[in-house]
Coordinates of C-alpha atoms in Angstrom, one line a residue:
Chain A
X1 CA 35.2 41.9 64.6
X2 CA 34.7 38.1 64.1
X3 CA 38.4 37.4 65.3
X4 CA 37.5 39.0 68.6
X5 CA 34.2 37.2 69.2
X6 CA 36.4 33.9 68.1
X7 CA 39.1 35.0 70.4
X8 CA 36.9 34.9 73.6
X9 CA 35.0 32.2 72.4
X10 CA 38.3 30.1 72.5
X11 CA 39.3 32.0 76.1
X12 CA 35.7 31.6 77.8
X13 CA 35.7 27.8 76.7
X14 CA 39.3 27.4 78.3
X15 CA 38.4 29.1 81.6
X16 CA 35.2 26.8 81.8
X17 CA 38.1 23.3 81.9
X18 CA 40.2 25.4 84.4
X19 CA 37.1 25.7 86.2
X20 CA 36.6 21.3 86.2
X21 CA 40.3 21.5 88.5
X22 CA 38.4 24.1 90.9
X23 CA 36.0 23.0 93.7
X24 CA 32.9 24.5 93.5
X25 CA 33.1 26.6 96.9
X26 CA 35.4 28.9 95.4
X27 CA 33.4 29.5 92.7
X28 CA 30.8 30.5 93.7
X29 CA 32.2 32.1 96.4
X30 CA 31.5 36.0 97.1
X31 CA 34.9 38.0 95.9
X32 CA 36.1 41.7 95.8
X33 CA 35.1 43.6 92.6
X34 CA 33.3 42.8 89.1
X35 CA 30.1 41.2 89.8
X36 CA 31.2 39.0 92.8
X37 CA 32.4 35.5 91.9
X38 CA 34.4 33.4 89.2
X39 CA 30.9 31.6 88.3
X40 CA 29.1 34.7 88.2
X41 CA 31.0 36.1 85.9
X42 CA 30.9 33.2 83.3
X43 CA 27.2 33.1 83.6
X44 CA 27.6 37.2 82.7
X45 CA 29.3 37.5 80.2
X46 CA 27.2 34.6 78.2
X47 CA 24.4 36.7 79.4
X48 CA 25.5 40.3 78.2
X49 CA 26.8 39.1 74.9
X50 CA 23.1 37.5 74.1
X51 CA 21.0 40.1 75.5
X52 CA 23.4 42.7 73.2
X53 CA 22.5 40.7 70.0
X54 CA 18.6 39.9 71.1
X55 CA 18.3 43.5 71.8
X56 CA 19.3 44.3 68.1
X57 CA 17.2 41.9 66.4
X58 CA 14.8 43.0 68.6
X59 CA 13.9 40.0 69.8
X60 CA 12.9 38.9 73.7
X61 CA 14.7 40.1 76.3
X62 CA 17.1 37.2 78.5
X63 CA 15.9 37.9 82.0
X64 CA 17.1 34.4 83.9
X65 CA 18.8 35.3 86.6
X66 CA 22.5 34.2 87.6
X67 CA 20.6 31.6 90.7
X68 CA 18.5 30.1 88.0
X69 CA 22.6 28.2 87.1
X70 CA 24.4 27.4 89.7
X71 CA 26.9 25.2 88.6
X72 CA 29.7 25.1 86.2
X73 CA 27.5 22.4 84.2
X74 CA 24.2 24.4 84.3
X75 CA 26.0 27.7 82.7
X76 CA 27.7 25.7 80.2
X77 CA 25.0 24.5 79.2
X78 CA 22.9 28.1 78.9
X79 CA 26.0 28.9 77.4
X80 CA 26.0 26.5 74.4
X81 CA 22.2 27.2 73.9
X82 CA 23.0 31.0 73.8
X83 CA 26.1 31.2 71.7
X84 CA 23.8 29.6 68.9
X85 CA 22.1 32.7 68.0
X86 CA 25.3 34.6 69.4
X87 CA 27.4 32.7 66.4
X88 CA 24.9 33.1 64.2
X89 CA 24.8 36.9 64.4
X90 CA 28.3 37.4 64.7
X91 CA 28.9 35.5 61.5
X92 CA 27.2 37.1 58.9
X93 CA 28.0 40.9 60.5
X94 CA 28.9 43.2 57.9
X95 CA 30.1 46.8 57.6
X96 CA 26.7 47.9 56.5
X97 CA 25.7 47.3 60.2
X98 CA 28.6 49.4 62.0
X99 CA 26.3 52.6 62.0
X100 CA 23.1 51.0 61.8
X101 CA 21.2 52.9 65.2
X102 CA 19.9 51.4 68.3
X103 CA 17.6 53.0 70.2
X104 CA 17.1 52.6 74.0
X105 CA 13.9 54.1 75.6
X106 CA 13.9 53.7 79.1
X107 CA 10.9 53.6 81.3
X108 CA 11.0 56.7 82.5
X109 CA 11.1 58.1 79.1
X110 CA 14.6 59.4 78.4
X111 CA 16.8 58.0 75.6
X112 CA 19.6 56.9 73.7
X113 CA 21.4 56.2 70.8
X114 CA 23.8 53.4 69.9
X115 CA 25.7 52.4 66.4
X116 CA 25.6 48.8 66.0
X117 CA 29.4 48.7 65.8
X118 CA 29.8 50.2 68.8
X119 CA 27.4 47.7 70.4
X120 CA 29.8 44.6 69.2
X121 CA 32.8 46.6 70.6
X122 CA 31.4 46.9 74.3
X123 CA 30.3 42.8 74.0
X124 CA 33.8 42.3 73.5
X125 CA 35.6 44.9 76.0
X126 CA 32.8 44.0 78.2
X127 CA 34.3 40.2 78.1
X128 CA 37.9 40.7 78.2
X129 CA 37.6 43.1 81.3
X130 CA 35.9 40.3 83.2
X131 CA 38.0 37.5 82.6
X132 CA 40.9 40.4 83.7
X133 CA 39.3 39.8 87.0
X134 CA 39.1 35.9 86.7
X135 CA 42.8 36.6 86.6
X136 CA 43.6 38.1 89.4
X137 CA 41.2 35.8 91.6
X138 CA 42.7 32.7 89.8
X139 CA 46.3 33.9 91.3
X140 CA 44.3 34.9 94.9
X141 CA 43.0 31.1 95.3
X142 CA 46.9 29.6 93.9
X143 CA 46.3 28.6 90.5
X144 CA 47.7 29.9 87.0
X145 CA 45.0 31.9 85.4
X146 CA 44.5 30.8 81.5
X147 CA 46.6 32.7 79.0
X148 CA 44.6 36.1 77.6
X149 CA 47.4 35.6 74.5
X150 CA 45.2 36.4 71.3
X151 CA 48.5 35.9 69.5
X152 CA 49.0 31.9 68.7
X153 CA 45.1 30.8 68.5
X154 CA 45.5 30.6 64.8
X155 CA 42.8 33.3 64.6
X156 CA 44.8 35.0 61.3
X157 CA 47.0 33.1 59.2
X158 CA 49.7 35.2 58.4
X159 CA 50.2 35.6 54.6
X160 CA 53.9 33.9 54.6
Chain B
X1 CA 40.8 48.3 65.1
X2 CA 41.6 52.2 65.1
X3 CA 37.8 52.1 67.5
X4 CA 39.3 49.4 69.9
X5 CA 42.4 51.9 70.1
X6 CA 40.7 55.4 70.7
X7 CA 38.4 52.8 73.2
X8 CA 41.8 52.0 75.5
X9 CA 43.6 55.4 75.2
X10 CA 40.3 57.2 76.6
X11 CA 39.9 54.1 79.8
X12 CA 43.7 54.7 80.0
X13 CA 43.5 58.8 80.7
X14 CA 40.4 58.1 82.5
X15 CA 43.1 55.5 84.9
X16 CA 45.8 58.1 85.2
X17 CA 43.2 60.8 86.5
X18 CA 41.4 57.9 88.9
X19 CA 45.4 57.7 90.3
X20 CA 45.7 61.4 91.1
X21 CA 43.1 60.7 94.0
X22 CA 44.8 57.4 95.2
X23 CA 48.1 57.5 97.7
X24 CA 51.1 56.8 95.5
X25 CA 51.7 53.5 98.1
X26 CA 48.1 52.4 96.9
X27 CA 49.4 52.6 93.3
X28 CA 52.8 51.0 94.0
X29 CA 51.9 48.2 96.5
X30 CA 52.7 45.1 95.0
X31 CA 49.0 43.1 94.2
X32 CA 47.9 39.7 93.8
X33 CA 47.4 38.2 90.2
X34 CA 48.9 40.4 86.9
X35 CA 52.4 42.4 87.0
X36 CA 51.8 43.2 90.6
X37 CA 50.6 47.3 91.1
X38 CA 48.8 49.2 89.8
X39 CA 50.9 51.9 88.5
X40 CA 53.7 48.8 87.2
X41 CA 50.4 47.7 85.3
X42 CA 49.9 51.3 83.5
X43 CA 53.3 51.2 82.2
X44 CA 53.2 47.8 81.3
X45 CA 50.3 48.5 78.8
X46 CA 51.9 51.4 77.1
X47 CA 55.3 49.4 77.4
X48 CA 53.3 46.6 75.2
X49 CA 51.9 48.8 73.1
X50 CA 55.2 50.5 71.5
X51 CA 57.3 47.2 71.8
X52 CA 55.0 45.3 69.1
X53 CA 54.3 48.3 66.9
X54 CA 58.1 48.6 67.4
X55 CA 58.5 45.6 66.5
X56 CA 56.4 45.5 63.3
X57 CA 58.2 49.0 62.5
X58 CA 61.3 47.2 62.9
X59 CA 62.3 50.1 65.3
X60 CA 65.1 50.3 68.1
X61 CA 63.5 47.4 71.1
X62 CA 61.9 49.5 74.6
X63 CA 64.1 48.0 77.1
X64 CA 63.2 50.6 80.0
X65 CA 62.5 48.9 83.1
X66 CA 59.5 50.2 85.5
X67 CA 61.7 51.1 88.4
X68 CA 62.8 54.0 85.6
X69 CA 59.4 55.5 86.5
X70 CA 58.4 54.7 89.8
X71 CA 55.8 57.5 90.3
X72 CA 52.6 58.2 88.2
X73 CA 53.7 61.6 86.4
X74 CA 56.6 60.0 85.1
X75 CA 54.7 57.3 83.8
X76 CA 52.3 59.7 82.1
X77 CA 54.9 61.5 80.9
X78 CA 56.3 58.3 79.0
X79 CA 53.1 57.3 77.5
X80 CA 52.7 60.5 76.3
X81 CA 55.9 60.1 74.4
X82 CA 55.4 56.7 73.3
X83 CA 52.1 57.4 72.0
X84 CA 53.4 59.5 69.1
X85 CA 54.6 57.0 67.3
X86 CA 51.8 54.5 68.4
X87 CA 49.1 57.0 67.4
X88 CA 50.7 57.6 63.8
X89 CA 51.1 53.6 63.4
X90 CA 47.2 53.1 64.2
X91 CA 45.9 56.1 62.6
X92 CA 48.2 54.7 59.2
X93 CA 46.9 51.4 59.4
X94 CA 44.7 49.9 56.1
X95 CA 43.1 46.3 55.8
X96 CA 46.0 45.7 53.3
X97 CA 48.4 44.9 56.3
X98 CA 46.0 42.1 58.0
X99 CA 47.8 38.8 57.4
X100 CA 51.5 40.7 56.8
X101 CA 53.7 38.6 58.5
X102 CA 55.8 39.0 61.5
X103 CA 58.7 36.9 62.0
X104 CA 60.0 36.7 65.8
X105 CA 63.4 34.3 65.7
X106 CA 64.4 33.9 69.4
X107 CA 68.1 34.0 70.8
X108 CA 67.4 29.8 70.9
X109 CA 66.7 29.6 66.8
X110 CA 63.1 28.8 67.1
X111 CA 60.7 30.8 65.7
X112 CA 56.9 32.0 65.1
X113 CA 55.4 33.8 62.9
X114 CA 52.2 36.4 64.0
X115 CA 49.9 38.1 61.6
X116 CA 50.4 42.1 62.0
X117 CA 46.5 42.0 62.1
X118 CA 46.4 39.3 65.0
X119 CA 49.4 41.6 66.7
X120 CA 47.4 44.3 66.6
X121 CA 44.2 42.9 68.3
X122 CA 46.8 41.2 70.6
X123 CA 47.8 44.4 71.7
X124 CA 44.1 45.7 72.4
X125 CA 42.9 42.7 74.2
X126 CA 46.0 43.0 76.4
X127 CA 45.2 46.4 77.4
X128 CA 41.8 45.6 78.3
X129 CA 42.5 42.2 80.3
X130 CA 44.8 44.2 82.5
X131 CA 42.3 46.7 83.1
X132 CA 40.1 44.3 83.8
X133 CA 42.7 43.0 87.2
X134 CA 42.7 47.0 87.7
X135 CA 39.3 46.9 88.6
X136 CA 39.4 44.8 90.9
X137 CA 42.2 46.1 93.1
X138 CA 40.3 49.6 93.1
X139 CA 37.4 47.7 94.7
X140 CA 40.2 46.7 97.2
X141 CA 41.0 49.4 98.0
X142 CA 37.6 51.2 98.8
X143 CA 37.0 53.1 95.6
X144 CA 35.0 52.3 92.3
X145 CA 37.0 51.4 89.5
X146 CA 36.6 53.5 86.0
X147 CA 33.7 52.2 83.9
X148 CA 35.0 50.3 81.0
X149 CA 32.2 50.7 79.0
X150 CA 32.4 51.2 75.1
X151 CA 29.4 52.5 74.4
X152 CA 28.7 56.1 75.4
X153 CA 31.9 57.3 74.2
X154 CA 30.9 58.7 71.0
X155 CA 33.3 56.4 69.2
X156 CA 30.7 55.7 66.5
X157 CA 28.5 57.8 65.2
X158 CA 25.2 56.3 64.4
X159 CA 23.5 56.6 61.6
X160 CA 19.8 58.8 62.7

């Protein structure tokens, strides 16, 4: 679990310096799919992995919304402030929480049910399927998207 | 790690049966960013899949090329095989082979070493990031992509 969350950690930060070589009309500018453009989807996924985590502490709900940051410095900077209670959450998971339940009443009334471990499973799909798009608009505007390789980040030292 | 797998083999059925209502050009038109269609990008991801558990296995190397399967049954059909093996490889897998290592000596004499455990979350991440490009073609084509949500899957049972 906390080789995935360190895996996109190390990808997010590399496709915020690929984002320093970009100018800032094309990203912010409105593209085909996901939620609309490259800086959009940074400021998303910082945004979805918090709320996740707030939502199982129970704690106050992030509501800023994306025009609040718009530029590369402004959501790196919610970024950093987020990913300290993100990090702090992450690391001391254990498997005690995998089935731990999260209830979701909506306002009209209905409900639903979540495990805990399922919860940290979609934050990290949910991250790795956006910066799959960043991937394909990185090749539409000419440039070499950054490597998703999870292989050679160190992340598990092999036992040689 | 077996979660992550059920999570990609369930998005990757859900793919196939989004295909049966797209125009086989549409699934073989060569794309911006990734392998370059849709349909090359399916087979890619079960192609990567057997070749690493192959690989840790020490199994006979999947040297088929795409233009063996140009049209979405017969890629189907070759998951379907592959995935025997992959299936019975997950399904067998304990924390004990984490940091086993992999040793990958390349026809030049240099070589790397992976963890099978960082191999392994390679492999899912892979998946994911190209659906993730998928995504986005299907918006460019007119149609809404398949949700790559984890949750709601009933991968996890909580505990209520």
């Amino acid at each position: 679990m906390q080789t995935f969350f360190r895996y996109n950690w190390i990808v997010r930060e590399q496709w915020y310096q690929w984002c320093e070589g970009v100018p800032s009309e094309e990203l912010l500018k409105a593209r085909t799919g996901g939620v609309g453009s490259i800086l959009k989807t940074l400021f998303h996924i910082a945004d979805v992995e918090y709320s996740w985590i707030q939502f199982m502490l129970g704690g106050p709900d992030f509501q800023d919304s994306f025009e609040m940051y718009g530029s590369l410095d402004q959501v790196r900077t919610l970024d950093r402030r987020l990913r300290h209670d993100v990090e702090a959450f992450v690391t001391a998971w254990d498997s005690s929480m995998e089935t731990r339940p999260l209830y979701d009443v909506r306002p009209d009334g209905t409900s639903e049910v979540h495990a805990w471990g399922e919860v940290m499973r979609h934050v990290i799909a949910h991250e790795i399927h956006h910066i799959g798009q960043l991937s394909v608009w990185a090749r539409e505007i000419g440039r070499a998207p950054v490597s998703a390789n999870l292989i050679r980040k160190g992340l598990i030292k092999p036992s040689v």
